[in-house]
Amino acid sequence: MMPAGQLPFSIPEAIVGRLSAARHLTALTGAGISAESGVPTFRQAQDGLWSRYDPTELASPQAFERNPTLVWQWYAWRRGIVDRAAPNAGHLALVALEQFFPNLVLITQNVDSLHQRAGSRAVIELHGSLYRTRCSREGKIISGYSESATPPICPECGAFLRPDVVWFGEPLPAEAFERAAQASENSDVFLSIGTSSLVFPAASLPLIARQNGALLVEINPEPTPLSDQADYALVGPAGLVLPALLDALRAARQTPRS
Ligand code: OAD
């Protein structure tokens, strides 16, 4: 039996070789990377948010129109969970990878800011952030507002404020997606980490990378629709696989090539 906390496989040489030679590394993360920080994912059967809550009641413009107080409170509850969480070994390994790849582009579907709190520099947020609030009428990001009403009221126009997150039926921020697609296209190696690969257009990014010649590596304890299309599916939690990948890369960089 493997000791707890150790991967039952080593990182394939071919991945390490491609990473050692790569200039552009792009990573896409989903809720799974924050699971080991105690932040619930969406689609896991036991404790995924969408197994306990109905997204149409909480994460759509119609839901906010029907019951803005409930929607605001639900996001405030999620922000509370994230406030008490800390970045885990997976987040930290992605920060450390920036030593090898100063241009590393980290694209996330997460709204929890744990990558930024870990210290990642260039994070592209595809689905917004729990830590930004915007006017539901004019879209402007608002920071100084009174919490006395739920939801709070826009100090400029009097409309309700809402979390600056992407809801079902809403488009992704165009500029963020454009940058993400560009980075995917330019990548030599693309890591798809902790995402069920079910939600588009984010799920199209690994495919763009693969079509343009990147080595596509998935990191996930469970199979996803992407697994068969990836060059490698590393089956395990991000908090173990990413540090192992980092160690393997460090070892390869220290070993002079013959
Ligand atoms: P999901 O909940 O759909 O998928 C989470 C994935 O993480 C699953 O494939 C798990 O197997 C995997 N996972 C669990 N623990 C893990 C670990 N320790 N290490 C690595 N992987 C692990 O979450 P997302 O794919 O992020 O959108 O969901 C995409 C979008 O759907 C979210 O951004 C959200 C949701 O509706 C919006 O709210 C707009």
PDB file of C-alpha atoms and ligand atoms in Angstrom:
ATOM      1  CA  MET A   1       0.000   0.000   0.000  1.00  0.00           C
ATOM      2  CA  MET A   2       1.176   3.530  -0.753  1.00  0.00           C
ATOM      3  CA  PRO A   3       1.703   5.829   2.210  1.00  0.00           C
ATOM      4  CA  ALA A   4      -1.014   8.493   2.483  1.00  0.00           C
ATOM      5  CA  GLY A   5      -0.176  11.610   0.566  1.00  0.00           C
ATOM      6  CA  GLN A   6       1.927   9.864  -2.043  1.00  0.00           C
ATOM      7  CA  LEU A   7       1.027   9.339  -5.681  1.00  0.00           C
ATOM      8  CA  PRO A   8       0.826   5.705  -6.765  1.00  0.00           C
ATOM      9  CA  PHE A   9       2.632   6.548 -10.041  1.00  0.00           C
ATOM     10  CA  SER A  10       5.443   8.755 -11.182  1.00  0.00           C
ATOM     11  CA  ILE A  11       5.051  11.537 -13.704  1.00  0.00           C
ATOM     12  CA  PRO A  12       5.675  10.076 -17.185  1.00  0.00           C
ATOM     13  CA  GLU A  13       9.080  10.959 -18.640  1.00  0.00           C
ATOM     14  CA  ALA A  14       7.458  12.172 -21.841  1.00  0.00           C
ATOM     15  CA  ILE A  15       5.549  14.875 -19.961  1.00  0.00           C
ATOM     16  CA  VAL A  16       8.671  15.991 -18.122  1.00  0.00           C
ATOM     17  CA  GLY A  17      10.593  16.068 -21.400  1.00  0.00           C
ATOM     18  CA  ARG A  18       7.965  18.190 -23.148  1.00  0.00           C
ATOM     19  CA  LEU A  19       7.690  20.497 -20.138  1.00  0.00           C
ATOM     20  CA  SER A  20      11.468  20.912 -19.962  1.00  0.00           C
ATOM     21  CA  ALA A  21      11.544  21.980 -23.589  1.00  0.00           C
ATOM     22  CA  ALA A  22       8.371  24.093 -23.431  1.00  0.00           C
ATOM     23  CA  ARG A  23       8.295  27.870 -23.538  1.00  0.00           C
ATOM     24  CA  HIS A  24       4.588  28.444 -23.102  1.00  0.00           C
ATOM     25  CA  LEU A  25       2.673  26.659 -20.395  1.00  0.00           C
ATOM     26  CA  THR A  26      -1.047  27.275 -19.968  1.00  0.00           C
ATOM     27  CA  ALA A  27      -3.183  25.873 -17.163  1.00  0.00           C
ATOM     28  CA  LEU A  28      -6.964  25.817 -16.885  1.00  0.00           C
ATOM     29  CA  THR A  29      -8.398  25.161 -13.448  1.00  0.00           C
ATOM     30  CA  GLY A  30     -11.852  24.309 -12.163  1.00  0.00           C
ATOM     31  CA  ALA A  31     -13.470  23.777  -8.811  1.00  0.00           C
ATOM     32  CA  GLY A  32     -11.460  20.573  -8.199  1.00  0.00           C
ATOM     33  CA  ILE A  33      -8.263  22.478  -7.516  1.00  0.00           C
ATOM     34  CA  SER A  34      -9.911  24.147  -4.532  1.00  0.00           C
ATOM     35  CA  ALA A  35     -11.550  20.944  -3.244  1.00  0.00           C
ATOM     36  CA  GLU A  36      -8.561  20.170  -1.014  1.00  0.00           C
ATOM     37  CA  SER A  37      -8.949  23.650   0.495  1.00  0.00           C
ATOM     38  CA  GLY A  38     -12.458  22.654   1.611  1.00  0.00           C
ATOM     39  CA  VAL A  39     -14.332  24.618  -1.070  1.00  0.00           C
ATOM     40  CA  PRO A  40     -17.211  22.561  -2.500  1.00  0.00           C
ATOM     41  CA  THR A  41     -17.172  21.667  -6.200  1.00  0.00           C
ATOM     42  CA  PHE A  42     -20.337  21.880  -8.309  1.00  0.00           C
ATOM     43  CA  ARG A  43     -21.026  18.481  -9.816  1.00  0.00           C
ATOM     44  CA  GLN A  44     -19.689  15.882  -7.396  1.00  0.00           C
ATOM     45  CA  ALA A  45     -22.460  13.528  -6.369  1.00  0.00           C
ATOM     46  CA  GLN A  46     -21.991  13.677  -2.588  1.00  0.00           C
ATOM     47  CA  ASP A  47     -21.320  17.300  -1.750  1.00  0.00           C
ATOM     48  CA  GLY A  48     -21.277  19.209  -5.044  1.00  0.00           C
ATOM     49  CA  LEU A  49     -23.189  22.489  -4.872  1.00  0.00           C
ATOM     50  CA  TRP A  50     -25.450  21.522  -7.775  1.00  0.00           C
ATOM     51  CA  SER A  51     -26.476  18.310  -6.001  1.00  0.00           C
ATOM     52  CA  ARG A  52     -27.733  20.364  -3.063  1.00  0.00           C
ATOM     53  CA  TYR A  53     -28.938  23.555  -4.730  1.00  0.00           C
ATOM     54  CA  ASP A  54     -30.808  24.290  -7.935  1.00  0.00           C
ATOM     55  CA  PRO A  55     -28.644  26.527 -10.152  1.00  0.00           C
ATOM     56  CA  THR A  56     -31.734  27.966 -11.825  1.00  0.00           C
ATOM     57  CA  GLU A  57     -32.866  29.273  -8.424  1.00  0.00           C
ATOM     58  CA  LEU A  58     -29.481  30.775  -7.519  1.00  0.00           C
ATOM     59  CA  ALA A  59     -27.194  31.374 -10.454  1.00  0.00           C
ATOM     60  CA  SER A  60     -29.171  32.950 -13.261  1.00  0.00           C
ATOM     61  CA  PRO A  61     -30.361  36.491 -14.079  1.00  0.00           C
ATOM     62  CA  GLN A  62     -33.959  35.236 -13.743  1.00  0.00           C
ATOM     63  CA  ALA A  63     -33.224  33.914 -10.234  1.00  0.00           C
ATOM     64  CA  PHE A  64     -31.827  37.311  -9.248  1.00  0.00           C
ATOM     65  CA  GLU A  65     -34.910  39.049 -10.652  1.00  0.00           C
ATOM     66  CA  ARG A  66     -37.211  36.684  -8.743  1.00  0.00           C
ATOM     67  CA  ASN A  67     -35.364  36.677  -5.437  1.00  0.00           C
ATOM     68  CA  PRO A  68     -32.362  39.020  -5.243  1.00  0.00           C
ATOM     69  CA  THR A  69     -32.065  38.613  -1.471  1.00  0.00           C
ATOM     70  CA  LEU A  70     -31.728  34.822  -1.674  1.00  0.00           C
ATOM     71  CA  VAL A  71     -29.185  35.022  -4.481  1.00  0.00           C
ATOM     72  CA  TRP A  72     -27.109  37.669  -2.673  1.00  0.00           C
ATOM     73  CA  GLN A  73     -27.166  35.615   0.540  1.00  0.00           C
ATOM     74  CA  TRP A  74     -26.125  32.438  -1.268  1.00  0.00           C
ATOM     75  CA  TYR A  75     -23.078  34.151  -2.732  1.00  0.00           C
ATOM     76  CA  ALA A  76     -22.279  35.747   0.639  1.00  0.00           C
ATOM     77  CA  TRP A  77     -22.390  32.249   2.180  1.00  0.00           C
ATOM     78  CA  ARG A  78     -19.992  30.952  -0.473  1.00  0.00           C
ATOM     79  CA  ARG A  79     -17.696  33.940   0.094  1.00  0.00           C
ATOM     80  CA  GLY A  80     -17.689  33.067   3.805  1.00  0.00           C
ATOM     81  CA  ILE A  81     -16.513  29.511   3.043  1.00  0.00           C
ATOM     82  CA  VAL A  82     -13.739  30.817   0.824  1.00  0.00           C
ATOM     83  CA  ASP A  83     -12.716  33.471   3.381  1.00  0.00           C
ATOM     84  CA  ARG A  84     -12.028  30.658   5.858  1.00  0.00           C
ATOM     85  CA  ALA A  85     -10.172  28.515   3.288  1.00  0.00           C
ATOM     86  CA  ALA A  86      -6.482  28.669   2.429  1.00  0.00           C
ATOM     87  CA  PRO A  87      -4.673  27.853  -0.809  1.00  0.00           C
ATOM     88  CA  ASN A  88      -3.494  24.236  -0.947  1.00  0.00           C
ATOM     89  CA  ALA A  89      -0.441  22.445  -2.339  1.00  0.00           C
ATOM     90  CA  GLY A  90      -1.953  22.461  -5.835  1.00  0.00           C
ATOM     91  CA  HIS A  91      -2.375  26.236  -5.894  1.00  0.00           C
ATOM     92  CA  LEU A  92       1.152  26.656  -4.508  1.00  0.00           C
ATOM     93  CA  ALA A  93       2.712  24.326  -7.074  1.00  0.00           C
ATOM     94  CA  LEU A  94       1.195  26.463  -9.840  1.00  0.00           C
ATOM     95  CA  VAL A  95       2.837  29.521  -8.294  1.00  0.00           C
ATOM     96  CA  ALA A  96       6.187  27.703  -8.163  1.00  0.00           C
ATOM     97  CA  LEU A  97       5.846  26.704 -11.835  1.00  0.00           C
ATOM     98  CA  GLU A  98       6.138  30.415 -12.677  1.00  0.00           C
ATOM     99  CA  GLN A  99       9.862  30.114 -11.825  1.00  0.00           C
ATOM    100  CA  PHE A 100      10.209  27.877 -14.871  1.00  0.00           C
ATOM    101  CA  PHE A 101       7.580  29.567 -16.996  1.00  0.00           C
ATOM    102  CA  PRO A 102       7.556  33.318 -16.373  1.00  0.00           C
ATOM    103  CA  ASN A 103       4.839  33.603 -19.045  1.00  0.00           C
ATOM    104  CA  LEU A 104       2.639  30.937 -17.491  1.00  0.00           C
ATOM    105  CA  VAL A 105      -0.980  31.784 -18.179  1.00  0.00           C
ATOM    106  CA  LEU A 106      -3.364  30.550 -15.528  1.00  0.00           C
ATOM    107  CA  ILE A 107      -6.975  30.484 -16.647  1.00  0.00           C
ATOM    108  CA  THR A 108      -9.528  29.728 -13.984  1.00  0.00           C
ATOM    109  CA  GLN A 109     -13.239  29.058 -13.902  1.00  0.00           C
ATOM    110  CA  ASN A 110     -13.114  29.580 -10.151  1.00  0.00           C
ATOM    111  CA  VAL A 111     -14.449  32.673  -8.465  1.00  0.00           C
ATOM    112  CA  ASP A 112     -12.654  32.050  -5.158  1.00  0.00           C
ATOM    113  CA  SER A 113      -9.423  34.074  -5.661  1.00  0.00           C
ATOM    114  CA  LEU A 114      -7.381  31.242  -4.125  1.00  0.00           C
ATOM    115  CA  HIS A 115      -4.879  31.375  -6.993  1.00  0.00           C
ATOM    116  CA  GLN A 116      -4.299  35.066  -6.356  1.00  0.00           C
ATOM    117  CA  ARG A 117      -4.041  34.488  -2.603  1.00  0.00           C
ATOM    118  CA  ALA A 118      -1.467  31.739  -3.269  1.00  0.00           C
ATOM    119  CA  GLY A 119       0.568  34.274  -5.265  1.00  0.00           C
ATOM    120  CA  SER A 120      -0.114  33.449  -8.911  1.00  0.00           C
ATOM    121  CA  ARG A 121       0.561  36.531 -10.980  1.00  0.00           C
ATOM    122  CA  ALA A 122      -1.371  36.396 -14.224  1.00  0.00           C
ATOM    123  CA  VAL A 123      -4.764  34.854 -13.528  1.00  0.00           C
ATOM    124  CA  ILE A 124      -7.500  35.081 -16.136  1.00  0.00           C
ATOM    125  CA  GLU A 125     -10.876  34.778 -14.437  1.00  0.00           C
ATOM    126  CA  LEU A 126     -13.395  33.389 -16.901  1.00  0.00           C
ATOM    127  CA  HIS A 127     -16.368  33.281 -14.533  1.00  0.00           C
ATOM    128  CA  GLY A 128     -15.762  36.434 -12.510  1.00  0.00           C
ATOM    129  CA  SER A 129     -15.027  36.742  -8.803  1.00  0.00           C
ATOM    130  CA  LEU A 130     -16.893  36.441  -5.520  1.00  0.00           C
ATOM    131  CA  TYR A 131     -14.824  39.406  -4.386  1.00  0.00           C
ATOM    132  CA  ARG A 132     -16.146  41.926  -6.887  1.00  0.00           C
ATOM    133  CA  THR A 133     -19.575  43.507  -6.926  1.00  0.00           C
ATOM    134  CA  ARG A 134     -21.228  45.279  -9.788  1.00  0.00           C
ATOM    135  CA  CYS A 135     -24.320  47.291 -10.492  1.00  0.00           C
ATOM    136  CA  SER A 136     -27.053  45.038 -11.864  1.00  0.00           C
ATOM    137  CA  ARG A 137     -28.292  47.863 -14.108  1.00  0.00           C
ATOM    138  CA  GLU A 138     -25.171  49.524 -15.478  1.00  0.00           C
ATOM    139  CA  GLY A 139     -22.578  46.785 -14.983  1.00  0.00           C
ATOM    140  CA  LYS A 140     -20.071  49.100 -13.307  1.00  0.00           C
ATOM    141  CA  ILE A 141     -17.806  47.556 -10.634  1.00  0.00           C
ATOM    142  CA  ILE A 142     -18.675  49.177  -7.299  1.00  0.00           C
ATOM    143  CA  SER A 143     -16.531  48.939  -4.172  1.00  0.00           C
ATOM    144  CA  GLY A 144     -17.728  51.531  -1.664  1.00  0.00           C
ATOM    145  CA  TYR A 145     -21.292  50.587  -0.755  1.00  0.00           C
ATOM    146  CA  SER A 146     -23.328  50.149   2.389  1.00  0.00           C
ATOM    147  CA  GLU A 147     -24.076  46.585   3.526  1.00  0.00           C
ATOM    148  CA  SER A 148     -27.202  47.709   5.349  1.00  0.00           C
ATOM    149  CA  ALA A 149     -29.565  46.375   2.648  1.00  0.00           C
ATOM    150  CA  THR A 150     -29.592  42.855   1.175  1.00  0.00           C
ATOM    151  CA  PRO A 151     -28.710  43.042  -1.620  1.00  0.00           C
ATOM    152  CA  PRO A 152     -26.916  46.345  -1.232  1.00  0.00           C
ATOM    153  CA  ILE A 153     -27.983  49.263  -3.392  1.00  0.00           C
ATOM    154  CA  CYS A 154     -25.821  50.923  -6.030  1.00  0.00           C
ATOM    155  CA  PRO A 155     -24.735  54.275  -4.539  1.00  0.00           C
ATOM    156  CA  GLU A 156     -24.752  55.778  -8.041  1.00  0.00           C
ATOM    157  CA  CYS A 157     -28.083  54.717  -9.518  1.00  0.00           C
ATOM    158  CA  GLY A 158     -30.096  52.953  -6.797  1.00  0.00           C
ATOM    159  CA  ALA A 159     -30.308  49.555  -8.572  1.00  0.00           C
ATOM    160  CA  PHE A 160     -29.463  46.336  -6.743  1.00  0.00           C
ATOM    161  CA  LEU A 161     -25.809  45.344  -6.619  1.00  0.00           C
ATOM    162  CA  ARG A 162     -24.909  41.793  -7.675  1.00  0.00           C
ATOM    163  CA  PRO A 163     -21.816  39.617  -7.485  1.00  0.00           C
ATOM    164  CA  ASP A 164     -19.521  40.047 -10.486  1.00  0.00           C
ATOM    165  CA  VAL A 165     -19.833  36.403 -11.503  1.00  0.00           C
ATOM    166  CA  VAL A 166     -21.059  34.769 -14.689  1.00  0.00           C
ATOM    167  CA  TRP A 167     -24.508  33.234 -14.346  1.00  0.00           C
ATOM    168  CA  PHE A 168     -26.155  30.580 -16.482  1.00  0.00           C
ATOM    169  CA  GLY A 169     -27.265  32.142 -19.747  1.00  0.00           C
ATOM    170  CA  GLU A 170     -24.759  35.007 -19.514  1.00  0.00           C
ATOM    171  CA  PRO A 171     -21.755  35.473 -21.774  1.00  0.00           C
ATOM    172  CA  LEU A 172     -18.205  35.223 -20.451  1.00  0.00           C
ATOM    173  CA  PRO A 173     -16.218  38.466 -20.215  1.00  0.00           C
ATOM    174  CA  ALA A 174     -15.143  38.797 -23.841  1.00  0.00           C
ATOM    175  CA  GLU A 175     -11.669  40.181 -23.266  1.00  0.00           C
ATOM    176  CA  ALA A 176     -10.815  37.484 -20.698  1.00  0.00           C
ATOM    177  CA  PHE A 177     -11.987  34.716 -23.004  1.00  0.00           C
ATOM    178  CA  GLU A 178     -10.089  36.197 -25.948  1.00  0.00           C
ATOM    179  CA  ARG A 179      -6.850  36.250 -23.928  1.00  0.00           C
ATOM    180  CA  ALA A 180      -7.511  32.700 -22.694  1.00  0.00           C
ATOM    181  CA  ALA A 181      -8.111  31.417 -26.225  1.00  0.00           C
ATOM    182  CA  GLN A 182      -4.945  33.146 -27.454  1.00  0.00           C
ATOM    183  CA  ALA A 183      -2.843  31.619 -24.668  1.00  0.00           C
ATOM    184  CA  SER A 184      -4.339  28.195 -25.346  1.00  0.00           C
ATOM    185  CA  GLU A 185      -3.491  28.491 -29.018  1.00  0.00           C
ATOM    186  CA  ASN A 186       0.092  29.499 -28.243  1.00  0.00           C
ATOM    187  CA  SER A 187       0.786  26.885 -25.578  1.00  0.00           C
ATOM    188  CA  ASP A 188       3.362  24.115 -25.871  1.00  0.00           C
ATOM    189  CA  VAL A 189       1.890  22.266 -22.891  1.00  0.00           C
ATOM    190  CA  PHE A 190      -1.652  22.701 -21.576  1.00  0.00           C
ATOM    191  CA  LEU A 191      -2.769  21.437 -18.160  1.00  0.00           C
ATOM    192  CA  SER A 192      -6.487  20.931 -17.521  1.00  0.00           C
ATOM    193  CA  ILE A 193      -6.825  20.676 -13.755  1.00  0.00           C
ATOM    194  CA  GLY A 194      -9.818  19.851 -11.577  1.00  0.00           C
ATOM    195  CA  THR A 195     -12.556  20.585 -14.052  1.00  0.00           C
ATOM    196  CA  SER A 196     -15.367  18.325 -15.232  1.00  0.00           C
ATOM    197  CA  SER A 197     -14.841  19.758 -18.756  1.00  0.00           C
ATOM    198  CA  LEU A 198     -18.591  20.016 -19.169  1.00  0.00           C
ATOM    199  CA  VAL A 199     -19.086  23.770 -19.237  1.00  0.00           C
ATOM    200  CA  PHE A 200     -18.427  25.606 -22.483  1.00  0.00           C
ATOM    201  CA  PRO A 201     -16.811  27.728 -23.712  1.00  0.00           C
ATOM    202  CA  ALA A 202     -14.152  27.083 -21.005  1.00  0.00           C
ATOM    203  CA  ALA A 203     -14.099  23.395 -21.969  1.00  0.00           C
ATOM    204  CA  SER A 204     -13.136  24.332 -25.531  1.00  0.00           C
ATOM    205  CA  LEU A 205      -9.766  25.772 -24.430  1.00  0.00           C
ATOM    206  CA  PRO A 206      -7.889  22.457 -24.009  1.00  0.00           C
ATOM    207  CA  LEU A 207      -9.186  21.411 -27.430  1.00  0.00           C
ATOM    208  CA  ILE A 208      -7.894  24.641 -28.988  1.00  0.00           C
ATOM    209  CA  ALA A 209      -4.507  23.948 -27.400  1.00  0.00           C
ATOM    210  CA  ARG A 210      -4.438  20.348 -28.639  1.00  0.00           C
ATOM    211  CA  GLN A 211      -5.463  21.346 -32.162  1.00  0.00           C
ATOM    212  CA  ASN A 212      -2.553  23.753 -32.216  1.00  0.00           C
ATOM    213  CA  GLY A 213       0.009  21.152 -31.213  1.00  0.00           C
ATOM    214  CA  ALA A 214       0.167  21.443 -27.422  1.00  0.00           C
ATOM    215  CA  LEU A 215       0.701  18.419 -25.252  1.00  0.00           C
ATOM    216  CA  LEU A 216      -2.589  18.112 -23.369  1.00  0.00           C
ATOM    217  CA  VAL A 217      -2.409  16.802 -19.799  1.00  0.00           C
ATOM    218  CA  GLU A 218      -5.444  16.335 -17.598  1.00  0.00           C
ATOM    219  CA  ILE A 219      -5.166  16.206 -13.794  1.00  0.00           C
ATOM    220  CA  ASN A 220      -8.268  14.851 -12.092  1.00  0.00           C
ATOM    221  CA  PRO A 221      -9.088  11.920  -9.780  1.00  0.00           C
ATOM    222  CA  GLU A 222     -12.088  11.095 -11.996  1.00  0.00           C
ATOM    223  CA  PRO A 223     -12.453  10.608 -15.738  1.00  0.00           C
ATOM    224  CA  THR A 224     -14.085  13.424 -17.700  1.00  0.00           C
ATOM    225  CA  PRO A 225     -15.197  13.850 -21.321  1.00  0.00           C
ATOM    226  CA  LEU A 226     -11.714  15.322 -21.944  1.00  0.00           C
ATOM    227  CA  SER A 227      -9.792  12.298 -20.628  1.00  0.00           C
ATOM    228  CA  ASP A 228      -9.858  10.353 -23.899  1.00  0.00           C
ATOM    229  CA  GLN A 229      -8.724  13.368 -25.879  1.00  0.00           C
ATOM    230  CA  ALA A 230      -5.850  14.232 -23.573  1.00  0.00           C
ATOM    231  CA  ASP A 231      -2.355  12.952 -24.307  1.00  0.00           C
ATOM    232  CA  TYR A 232      -2.112  12.026 -20.637  1.00  0.00           C
ATOM    233  CA  ALA A 233      -4.724  11.796 -17.895  1.00  0.00           C
ATOM    234  CA  LEU A 234      -2.949  11.926 -14.541  1.00  0.00           C
ATOM    235  CA  VAL A 235      -5.466  10.372 -12.187  1.00  0.00           C
ATOM    236  CA  GLY A 236      -5.164  11.903  -8.740  1.00  0.00           C
ATOM    237  CA  PRO A 237      -5.836  14.984  -6.654  1.00  0.00           C
ATOM    238  CA  ALA A 238      -4.236  18.220  -7.849  1.00  0.00           C
ATOM    239  CA  GLY A 239      -2.663  18.708  -4.418  1.00  0.00           C
ATOM    240  CA  LEU A 240      -0.512  15.631  -5.028  1.00  0.00           C
ATOM    241  CA  VAL A 241      -0.116  15.556  -8.797  1.00  0.00           C
ATOM    242  CA  LEU A 242       0.984  19.182  -9.261  1.00  0.00           C
ATOM    243  CA  PRO A 243       3.750  19.063  -6.601  1.00  0.00           C
ATOM    244  CA  ALA A 244       4.930  15.771  -8.157  1.00  0.00           C
ATOM    245  CA  LEU A 245       5.008  17.415 -11.578  1.00  0.00           C
ATOM    246  CA  LEU A 246       6.959  20.339 -10.139  1.00  0.00           C
ATOM    247  CA  ASP A 247       9.469  18.010  -8.430  1.00  0.00           C
ATOM    248  CA  ALA A 248       9.953  16.026 -11.640  1.00  0.00           C
ATOM    249  CA  LEU A 249      10.594  19.224 -13.585  1.00  0.00           C
ATOM    250  CA  ARG A 250      13.050  20.491 -10.963  1.00  0.00           C
ATOM    251  CA  ALA A 251      14.916  17.183 -11.046  1.00  0.00           C
ATOM    252  CA  ALA A 252      15.080  17.262 -14.849  1.00  0.00           C
ATOM    253  CA  ARG A 253      16.394  20.836 -14.860  1.00  0.00           C
ATOM    254  CA  GLN A 254      19.108  19.907 -12.366  1.00  0.00           C
ATOM    255  CA  THR A 255      20.254  16.907 -14.356  1.00  0.00           C
ATOM    256  CA  PRO A 256      22.552  18.054 -17.144  1.00  0.00           C
ATOM    257  CA  ARG A 257      21.586  16.570 -20.476  1.00  0.00           C
ATOM    258  CA  SER A 258      24.119  14.191 -21.983  1.00  0.00           C
TER     259      SER A 258
HETATM  260  P1  OAD B   1     -17.232  20.702 -11.396  1.00  0.00           P
HETATM  261  O1  OAD B   1     -17.827  20.598 -10.053  1.00  0.00           O
HETATM  262  O2  OAD B   1     -18.102  20.506 -12.570  1.00  0.00           O
HETATM  263  O3  OAD B   1     -16.048  19.646 -11.532  1.00  0.00           O
HETATM  264  C1  OAD B   1     -15.051  19.536 -10.551  1.00  0.00           C
HETATM  265  C2  OAD B   1     -14.030  18.532 -11.032  1.00  0.00           C
HETATM  266  O4  OAD B   1     -12.983  18.498 -10.068  1.00  0.00           O
HETATM  267  C3  OAD B   1     -14.557  17.094 -11.156  1.00  0.00           C
HETATM  268  O5  OAD B   1     -14.192  16.575 -12.419  1.00  0.00           O
HETATM  269  C4  OAD B   1     -13.843  16.349 -10.025  1.00  0.00           C
HETATM  270  O6  OAD B   1     -13.559  14.991 -10.357  1.00  0.00           O
HETATM  271  C5  OAD B   1     -12.572  17.152  -9.908  1.00  0.00           C
HETATM  272  N1  OAD B   1     -11.897  17.069  -8.599  1.00  0.00           N
HETATM  273  C6  OAD B   1     -12.414  16.844  -7.370  1.00  0.00           C
HETATM  274  N2  OAD B   1     -11.464  16.867  -6.418  1.00  0.00           N
HETATM  275  C7  OAD B   1     -10.305  17.129  -7.056  1.00  0.00           C
HETATM  276  C8  OAD B   1      -8.947  17.284  -6.630  1.00  0.00           C
HETATM  277  N3  OAD B   1      -8.599  17.188  -5.346  1.00  0.00           N
HETATM  278  N4  OAD B   1      -8.009  17.541  -7.574  1.00  0.00           N
HETATM  279  C9  OAD B   1      -8.355  17.657  -8.880  1.00  0.00           C
HETATM  280  N5  OAD B   1      -9.608  17.515  -9.342  1.00  0.00           N
HETATM  281  C10 OAD B   1     -10.567  17.261  -8.448  1.00  0.00           C
HETATM  282  O7  OAD B   1     -16.469  22.105 -11.446  1.00  0.00           O
HETATM  283  P2  OAD B   1     -16.002  22.933 -12.725  1.00  0.00           P
HETATM  284  O8  OAD B   1     -15.517  22.054 -13.807  1.00  0.00           O
HETATM  285  O9  OAD B   1     -15.105  24.002 -12.220  1.00  0.00           O
HETATM  286  O10 OAD B   1     -19.794  27.951 -13.428  1.00  0.00           O
HETATM  287  O11 OAD B   1     -17.368  23.592 -13.165  1.00  0.00           O
HETATM  288  C11 OAD B   1     -17.367  24.506 -14.228  1.00  0.00           C
HETATM  289  C12 OAD B   1     -18.379  25.583 -13.987  1.00  0.00           C
HETATM  290  O12 OAD B   1     -19.648  25.001 -13.717  1.00  0.00           O
HETATM  291  C13 OAD B   1     -18.110  26.433 -12.739  1.00  0.00           C
HETATM  292  O13 OAD B   1     -17.195  27.462 -12.979  1.00  0.00           O
HETATM  293  C14 OAD B   1     -19.463  26.959 -12.425  1.00  0.00           C
HETATM  294  C15 OAD B   1     -20.282  25.715 -12.616  1.00  0.00           C
HETATM  295  O14 OAD B   1     -21.617  25.895 -12.935  1.00  0.00           O
HETATM  296  C16 OAD B   1     -20.448  29.048 -13.074  1.00  0.00           C
HETATM  297  O15 OAD B   1     -20.877  29.223 -11.946  1.00  0.00           O
HETATM  298  C17 OAD B   1     -20.604  30.018 -14.201  1.00  0.00           C
END
